Amino acid sequence: MQTMETAPSPFTPGYGKKPAIFGGHGQELSELREVFDTLDFGENHSVLVSGLRGAGKTSFLTTLQDAARDAGWLVISDDASAGLMSRVMDSTIPTLINEMTPGSRARLTSLGIWQFNADIEYVDRHRTVKPQLRTDLVALSAALEGSGGILITIDEVSSGKVRLRELSKFALQVSHALEDGAQIMIVFAGVKVSLDALLAEEHTTFLRRSREVEFVRLSAQETQRVFVETAGIGGRTIDDDALAKLVSLSQGYPYLVQLAGDYAWRNNSSAETISLTDATVAHDKAIRAVESRVISRVYGDLSDVDQKFLNAMAADEDRTKVADIVKRMDVSDAYVQVYKKRLVESGYVHVAGHGYVQFSMPYLGAYIRRQIAAEGAGAGSDGGWAAFPAPDLPS
Ligand SMILES: Nc1ncnc2c1ncn2[C@@H]1O[C@H](COP(=O)(O)OP(=O)(O)OP(=O)(O)O)[C@@H](O)[C@H]1O
Ligand SMILES: [Mg+2]
């Protein structure tokens, strides 16, 4: 068999790492790209991107940002953490202004919002005008003169009270700017419950008309395509049996696709093809890594009661009868229904036949079973220190 130089892996395991080949959501991407080209927004002034950890939300935002920039748009990207408004107004917008064409910048000089130097570079805000994001956005949009719009992406929306209040103020400014005719697309990303909490805030009613993009997992066909085309970018092919193994291992879960692909690639990276042996080696490594990097975080995001619900489910290998969860948790049926609804809405669990639920995320059930077993075994979790308590110090 012909061998090649050791080639760097084209797979991209890691949070926020834009994949070389973006699987799924082709229709949404092409429709949103079309808005960047035509400025014909339709219902696409606001977009809500939901999904569990590692499902591909940040990558989707990055993909949109790149497409928007290519189409001549201004891009404001941030996450929903404290200080959002001032970061955007005091740092992001001045930087954007200085990157605009001289013609566009010249159009901004007469507005009295910002001060410029002789080279029409941003110097400061005019202190006479009350700084408002709304005014900034309208001015920037007008300066583009229909050659582009403004894409705003806000990642990591979380349902903390203080954060939500700040975010809703931000949203109110954006909605005013939209009313004033600014060409804006705003995209929020987070888990479903957090986005729902955002919609329930004051000032965010305009978001109820948003386009929703839900990340569950890739179809089997898209998963195959991602493996084959990503390997192709690195100049290698994948044997059929290896491909089947990688697809079923990853279950279409984006982070796992990248991890499995990466491990398989590295196992023998100078060979022309990725073989079944490579895929088999990738199997164990990828599952262990995805547990520590993804699944433990997904589980840790949940409240105690949510965790207890999932623990009660994990007693079954396959699907679980809701009535059994009621028994195992020793609470009322109504109580279990409330938590079931929430977990289904946030994508952790899905209904699997009447009166049954099942884990949506591959390997979550197995992870919980192992955690519970480890707790039961006691030792191990503390590194064996239980047998060696610290001695009392003489006082
Ligand atoms: N559509 C996709 N096709 C293939 N791989 C993808 C896709 N989207 C994301 N990935 C890969 O999955 C991993 C996780 O992606 P990303 O960080 O975007 O997830 P996320 O939903 O933002 O996670 P979190 O909720 O923790 O922020 C990365 O390794 C990325 O390269
Ligand atoms: Mg992310």
Coordinates of C-alpha atoms and ligand atoms in Angstrom, one line a residue:
M1 CA 0.0 0.0 0.0
Q2 CA 1.2 3.4 -0.8
T3 CA 2.0 5.7 2.1
M4 CA 2.0 9.4 2.3
E5 CA 3.7 12.0 4.4
T6 CA 2.1 12.3 7.8
A7 CA -0.7 14.8 7.2
P8 CA -2.2 17.0 9.9
S9 CA -5.7 16.0 11.0
P10 CA -8.5 18.1 9.3
F11 CA -10.9 17.1 12.1
T12 CA -11.7 19.8 14.7
P13 CA -12.6 18.4 18.1
G14 CA -13.0 21.3 20.6
Y15 CA -15.6 23.8 21.7
G16 CA -16.1 26.6 19.2
K17 CA -13.9 25.1 16.6
K18 CA -15.5 25.6 13.2
P19 CA -15.7 22.3 11.4
A20 CA -14.0 22.0 8.0
I21 CA -17.2 20.5 6.7
F22 CA -20.4 21.7 8.3
G23 CA -23.0 18.9 8.4
G24 CA -26.7 19.5 8.4
H25 CA -28.8 22.7 8.5
G26 CA -28.0 23.3 4.8
Q27 CA -31.4 24.8 4.1
E28 CA -31.2 27.3 7.0
L29 CA -27.7 28.3 6.1
S30 CA -28.5 28.9 2.4
E31 CA -31.6 30.9 3.3
L32 CA -29.7 33.1 5.7
R33 CA -26.8 33.5 3.3
E34 CA -29.3 34.7 0.8
V35 CA -30.4 37.4 3.2
F36 CA -26.8 38.6 3.4
D37 CA -26.7 38.9 -0.4
T38 CA -30.2 40.4 -1.0
L39 CA -31.0 42.2 2.2
D40 CA -34.5 40.7 1.7
F41 CA -35.0 39.6 5.3
G42 CA -38.5 38.1 5.3
E43 CA -38.9 36.5 8.8
N44 CA -35.1 36.4 9.3
H45 CA -34.5 39.5 11.4
S46 CA -34.0 37.4 14.4
V47 CA -32.9 33.8 14.8
L48 CA -32.8 31.5 17.8
V49 CA -30.3 28.7 17.8
S50 CA -30.9 26.0 20.4
G51 CA -29.2 22.7 21.3
L52 CA -27.2 20.9 24.0
R53 CA -23.5 21.3 24.6
G54 CA -21.3 20.4 21.8
A55 CA -24.3 20.2 19.3
G56 CA -22.7 22.9 17.1
K57 CA -24.3 26.2 18.1
T58 CA -21.1 28.2 18.2
S59 CA -19.9 26.7 15.0
F60 CA -23.2 27.7 13.3
L61 CA -22.7 31.3 14.5
T62 CA -19.1 31.3 13.2
T63 CA -20.3 30.0 9.9
L64 CA -22.9 32.8 9.7
Q65 CA -20.4 35.4 10.7
D66 CA -18.0 34.4 7.9
A67 CA -20.8 34.4 5.3
A68 CA -22.0 37.8 6.5
R69 CA -18.5 39.3 6.3
D70 CA -18.0 37.9 2.8
A71 CA -21.2 39.6 1.8
G72 CA -19.9 43.0 3.1
W73 CA -21.8 43.0 6.3
L74 CA -20.6 44.3 9.7
V75 CA -20.5 41.7 12.4
I76 CA -20.9 42.1 16.1
S77 CA -20.4 38.9 18.0
D78 CA -20.3 38.5 21.7
D79 CA -21.8 36.4 24.4
A80 CA -24.5 37.1 26.9
S81 CA -22.1 37.8 29.8
A82 CA -22.1 40.8 32.1
G83 CA -21.1 44.0 30.5
L84 CA -22.4 43.1 27.0
M85 CA -23.7 46.6 26.2
S86 CA -20.6 48.4 27.1
R87 CA -18.3 45.9 25.3
V88 CA -20.3 46.3 22.2
M89 CA -20.6 50.1 22.3
D90 CA -17.1 51.0 23.7
S91 CA -15.0 48.5 22.0
T92 CA -16.6 46.5 19.2
I93 CA -18.3 49.3 17.4
P94 CA -15.3 51.7 17.4
T95 CA -13.2 48.8 15.9
L96 CA -15.9 48.1 13.3
I97 CA -16.0 51.8 12.3
N98 CA -12.3 51.9 11.7
E99 CA -12.5 48.8 9.5
M100 CA -15.2 50.4 7.3
T101 CA -14.4 51.8 3.9
P102 CA -13.3 55.5 3.9
G103 CA -16.6 56.3 2.1
S104 CA -18.7 54.7 4.7
R105 CA -16.8 56.3 7.5
A106 CA -17.1 59.7 5.9
R107 CA -20.9 59.3 6.0
L108 CA -20.6 58.8 9.8
T109 CA -18.7 62.0 10.5
S110 CA -21.7 64.4 10.1
L111 CA -24.0 62.5 12.5
G112 CA -22.6 63.9 15.7
I113 CA -22.4 60.5 17.4
W114 CA -18.7 59.9 17.2
Q115 CA -15.6 62.2 16.9
F116 CA -13.1 61.4 14.2
N117 CA -9.6 62.6 13.5
A118 CA -8.3 64.1 10.2
D119 CA -7.9 60.6 8.7
I120 CA -11.5 59.8 9.6
E121 CA -10.6 57.4 12.3
Y122 CA -12.7 56.9 15.4
V123 CA -11.4 59.0 18.3
D124 CA -14.2 59.0 20.9
R125 CA -17.9 59.5 21.4
H126 CA -19.4 63.0 21.4
R127 CA -20.3 63.6 25.0
T128 CA -23.2 65.8 24.2
V129 CA -25.3 62.9 22.9
K130 CA -26.6 60.2 25.2
P131 CA -25.0 57.0 24.0
Q132 CA -27.5 54.5 22.8
L133 CA -27.0 51.3 21.0
R134 CA -30.1 52.0 18.9
T135 CA -28.6 55.2 17.5
D136 CA -25.3 53.5 16.8
L137 CA -26.9 50.7 14.9
V138 CA -29.1 53.0 12.8
A139 CA -26.1 55.1 11.9
L140 CA -23.9 52.2 11.0
S141 CA -26.6 50.6 8.9
A142 CA -27.3 53.9 7.1
A143 CA -23.5 54.3 6.4
L144 CA -23.5 51.0 4.5
E145 CA -26.0 52.5 2.1
G146 CA -27.7 49.2 1.3
S147 CA -24.5 47.5 0.4
G148 CA -24.8 45.3 3.5
G149 CA -26.4 45.0 6.9
I150 CA -25.3 44.3 10.5
L151 CA -25.2 40.7 11.9
I152 CA -25.3 40.5 15.7
T153 CA -24.7 37.1 17.3
I154 CA -25.0 36.5 21.0
D155 CA -23.8 33.2 22.2
E156 CA -24.1 31.4 25.6
V157 CA -27.5 32.8 26.5
S158 CA -28.2 31.5 30.0
S159 CA -31.2 31.9 32.2
G160 CA -29.7 33.8 35.1
K161 CA -31.9 36.6 36.2
V162 CA -29.3 39.4 36.1
R163 CA -28.0 38.3 32.7
L164 CA -31.5 38.1 31.3
R165 CA -32.3 41.6 32.4
E166 CA -29.2 43.0 30.7
L167 CA -29.9 40.9 27.6
S168 CA -33.5 42.2 27.4
K169 CA -32.3 45.8 27.5
F170 CA -29.9 45.0 24.7
A171 CA -32.7 43.4 22.8
L172 CA -34.9 46.4 23.3
Q173 CA -32.3 48.7 21.7
V174 CA -32.0 46.3 18.8
S175 CA -35.8 46.2 18.3
H176 CA -35.9 50.0 18.3
A177 CA -33.1 50.1 15.7
L178 CA -35.1 47.7 13.6
E179 CA -38.2 49.9 13.9
D180 CA -36.0 52.8 12.7
G181 CA -35.2 50.8 9.6
A182 CA -31.7 49.5 10.4
Q183 CA -30.8 46.4 8.4
I184 CA -30.1 44.0 11.2
M185 CA -30.1 40.2 11.8
I186 CA -29.7 39.2 15.4
V187 CA -29.0 35.6 16.4
F188 CA -29.2 34.2 19.9
A189 CA -27.7 30.8 20.9
G190 CA -28.2 28.7 24.0
V191 CA -30.0 25.8 25.4
K192 CA -33.8 25.8 24.8
V193 CA -34.8 26.6 28.3
S194 CA -32.6 29.6 28.4
L195 CA -33.9 30.9 25.1
D196 CA -37.5 30.4 26.4
A197 CA -36.6 32.4 29.5
L198 CA -35.3 35.2 27.3
L199 CA -38.5 35.3 25.3
A200 CA -40.4 35.6 28.6
E201 CA -38.6 38.8 29.4
E202 CA -39.9 42.3 28.9
H203 CA -38.9 44.0 25.7
T204 CA -38.2 40.7 23.9
T205 CA -41.6 40.2 22.3
F206 CA -40.2 40.8 18.8
L207 CA -38.2 37.7 19.2
R208 CA -41.3 35.5 19.2
R209 CA -41.3 35.8 15.4
S210 CA -37.8 34.5 15.2
R211 CA -36.7 31.7 13.0
E212 CA -35.7 28.8 15.1
V213 CA -32.8 26.5 14.4
E214 CA -32.7 23.5 16.6
F215 CA -29.6 21.3 16.9
V216 CA -30.4 17.8 17.8
R217 CA -28.0 15.5 15.8
L218 CA -27.0 15.1 12.2
S219 CA -28.8 12.6 10.0
A220 CA -26.9 9.4 9.3
Q221 CA -26.4 10.6 5.7
E222 CA -25.0 14.0 6.8
T223 CA -22.7 12.2 9.3
Q224 CA -21.3 10.1 6.6
R225 CA -20.7 13.1 4.4
V226 CA -18.9 15.0 7.2
F227 CA -16.5 12.0 7.8
V228 CA -15.8 11.4 4.1
E229 CA -15.4 15.0 3.0
T230 CA -13.4 16.0 6.0
A231 CA -11.0 13.2 5.5
G232 CA -11.0 14.1 1.8
I233 CA -9.8 17.6 2.6
G234 CA -6.8 16.0 4.4
G235 CA -6.2 13.9 1.3
R236 CA -7.4 10.5 2.6
T237 CA -10.3 8.1 2.1
I238 CA -12.2 6.0 4.6
D239 CA -12.8 2.2 4.0
D240 CA -16.5 1.3 4.0
D241 CA -16.4 -0.8 7.1
A242 CA -14.4 1.9 9.0
L243 CA -16.9 4.5 7.9
A244 CA -19.9 2.4 9.1
K245 CA -18.1 2.0 12.5
L246 CA -17.4 5.7 12.8
V247 CA -20.9 6.7 11.9
S248 CA -22.5 4.4 14.4
L249 CA -20.0 5.3 17.1
S250 CA -20.7 9.1 16.7
Q251 CA -24.5 8.8 16.5
G252 CA -24.4 12.0 14.5
Y253 CA -23.4 14.0 17.5
P254 CA -21.1 16.7 16.1
Y255 CA -18.5 16.8 18.9
L256 CA -18.2 13.0 18.8
V257 CA -18.0 13.1 15.0
Q258 CA -14.9 15.3 15.2
L259 CA -13.3 13.4 18.1
A260 CA -13.8 10.0 16.5
G261 CA -12.6 11.3 13.1
D262 CA -9.6 12.8 14.7
Y263 CA -8.6 9.7 16.7
A264 CA -9.1 7.5 13.7
W265 CA -7.0 9.9 11.6
R266 CA -4.1 10.0 14.0
N267 CA -3.9 6.2 14.5
N268 CA -2.0 5.8 11.3
S269 CA -1.9 9.2 9.6
S270 CA 0.6 8.3 6.9
A271 CA -1.7 5.6 5.3
E272 CA -3.8 6.5 2.3
T273 CA -7.0 5.3 3.8
I274 CA -8.6 5.2 7.3
S275 CA -9.1 1.5 8.1
L276 CA -11.4 -0.5 10.3
T277 CA -8.4 -0.9 12.7
D278 CA -8.1 2.9 13.0
A279 CA -11.8 3.2 13.6
T280 CA -11.8 0.5 16.3
V281 CA -8.9 2.2 18.1
A282 CA -10.8 5.5 17.9
H283 CA -13.9 3.9 19.4
D284 CA -12.7 3.6 23.0
K285 CA -10.7 6.7 23.1
A286 CA -13.5 8.9 21.6
I287 CA -16.1 7.6 24.0
R288 CA -13.9 8.2 27.1
A289 CA -12.9 11.7 25.9
V290 CA -16.5 12.7 25.0
E291 CA -17.6 11.7 28.5
S292 CA -15.1 13.9 30.2
R293 CA -15.4 16.8 27.8
V294 CA -19.0 16.9 26.9
I295 CA -21.3 14.5 28.7
S296 CA -20.1 15.4 32.2
R297 CA -20.7 19.1 31.4
V298 CA -24.1 18.4 29.9
Y299 CA -25.1 16.6 33.1
G300 CA -23.5 19.2 35.3
D301 CA -25.6 21.9 33.7
L302 CA -28.7 20.4 35.2
S303 CA -30.5 21.1 38.5
D304 CA -30.6 18.5 41.2
V305 CA -34.1 17.4 40.4
D306 CA -33.3 17.2 36.7
Q307 CA -30.4 15.0 37.6
K308 CA -32.5 12.8 39.8
F309 CA -35.0 12.4 37.0
L310 CA -32.2 11.3 34.6
N311 CA -30.7 9.0 37.3
A312 CA -34.1 7.3 37.6
M313 CA -34.1 6.8 33.8
A314 CA -30.6 5.4 33.8
A315 CA -31.8 2.3 35.7
D316 CA -33.1 1.1 32.3
E317 CA -30.8 0.3 29.4
D318 CA -33.2 1.4 26.8
R319 CA -36.4 3.4 27.2
T320 CA -38.0 4.1 30.5
K321 CA -41.7 4.0 31.6
V322 CA -42.7 7.4 33.0
A323 CA -44.7 5.6 35.7
D324 CA -41.5 3.9 36.8
I325 CA -39.8 7.3 37.2
V326 CA -42.7 8.3 39.4
K327 CA -42.1 5.3 41.6
R328 CA -38.3 5.6 41.6
M329 CA -38.3 9.2 42.5
D330 CA -41.1 8.7 45.0
V331 CA -43.0 11.9 44.0
S332 CA -46.3 12.7 42.4
D333 CA -47.1 12.1 38.7
A334 CA -47.8 15.8 38.2
Y335 CA -44.3 16.6 39.5
V336 CA -42.6 14.2 37.2
Q337 CA -44.7 15.5 34.2
V338 CA -43.3 19.0 34.8
Y339 CA -39.7 17.8 34.8
K340 CA -40.3 15.5 31.9
K341 CA -41.7 18.4 29.8
R342 CA -38.7 20.6 30.6
L343 CA -36.1 17.9 29.8
V344 CA -37.9 17.1 26.5
E345 CA -38.0 20.8 25.6
S346 CA -34.3 21.3 26.3
G347 CA -33.4 18.2 24.2
Y348 CA -32.1 15.9 26.9
V349 CA -34.9 13.4 26.6
H350 CA -37.4 12.4 24.0
V351 CA -40.8 10.7 24.1
A352 CA -40.4 7.1 22.9
G353 CA -43.9 5.7 22.5
H354 CA -46.9 6.4 24.7
G355 CA -45.8 6.8 28.4
Y356 CA -42.1 6.2 27.7
V357 CA -39.0 8.4 27.6
Q358 CA -35.5 7.9 26.3
F359 CA -32.2 9.7 26.4
S360 CA -31.6 11.8 23.3
M361 CA -27.9 12.2 23.7
P362 CA -25.9 9.1 23.0
Y363 CA -24.0 7.7 26.0
L364 CA -25.6 10.0 28.6
G365 CA -27.5 7.0 30.1
A366 CA -24.3 4.9 30.2
Y367 CA -22.4 7.8 31.7
I368 CA -24.9 8.2 34.6
R369 CA -24.9 4.4 35.2
R370 CA -21.2 4.5 35.6
Q371 CA -21.3 7.5 37.9
I372 CA -23.9 5.8 40.1
A373 CA -21.8 2.6 40.1
A374 CA -18.7 4.5 41.1
E375 CA -20.5 6.3 43.9
G376 CA -21.8 2.9 45.1
A377 CA -18.3 1.5 45.1
G378 CA -17.2 4.4 47.3
A379 CA -13.5 4.2 46.9
G380 CA -11.9 5.5 43.7
S381 CA -13.8 8.8 43.7
D382 CA -11.5 10.1 46.5
G383 CA -8.3 8.5 45.1
G384 CA -8.3 6.0 47.9
W385 CA -7.8 8.7 50.6
A386 CA -10.7 7.5 52.8
A387 CA -8.3 4.9 54.2
F388 CA -5.8 7.5 55.2
P389 CA -7.4 10.3 57.2
A390 CA -5.2 13.1 58.3
P391 CA -3.9 12.7 61.8
D392 CA -5.1 15.2 64.5
L393 CA -2.4 17.8 65.0
P394 CA -1.3 18.4 68.6
S395 CA -2.8 21.7 69.8
Ligands
LIG1 N1 -22.5 21.0 11.7 C1 -21.4 20.4 12.2 N2 -20.8 19.4 11.5 C2 -19.7 18.8 11.9 N3 -19.1 19.1 13.0 C3 -19.6 20.1 13.8 C4 -20.8 20.8 13.4 N4 -21.0 21.7 14.3 C5 -20.1 21.6 15.3 N5 -19.2 20.7 15.0 C6 -18.1 20.2 15.8 O1 -18.6 19.9 17.1 C7 -17.9 20.4 18.2 C8 -18.7 21.3 19.1 O2 -19.2 22.5 18.3 P1 -19.6 23.8 19.1 O3 -18.5 24.3 20.0 O4 -20.1 24.7 18.0 O5 -20.9 23.3 20.0 P2 -21.8 24.2 20.9 O6 -23.2 23.8 20.7 O7 -21.5 25.7 20.8 O8 -21.4 23.7 22.4 P3 -21.6 24.5 23.8 O9 -23.0 24.5 24.1 O10 -20.8 23.8 24.8 O11 -21.1 25.9 23.6 C9 -16.7 21.1 17.5 O12 -15.6 20.2 17.5 C10 -17.1 21.4 16.1 O13 -16.0 21.3 15.2
MG2 MG -20.8 27.1 22.1

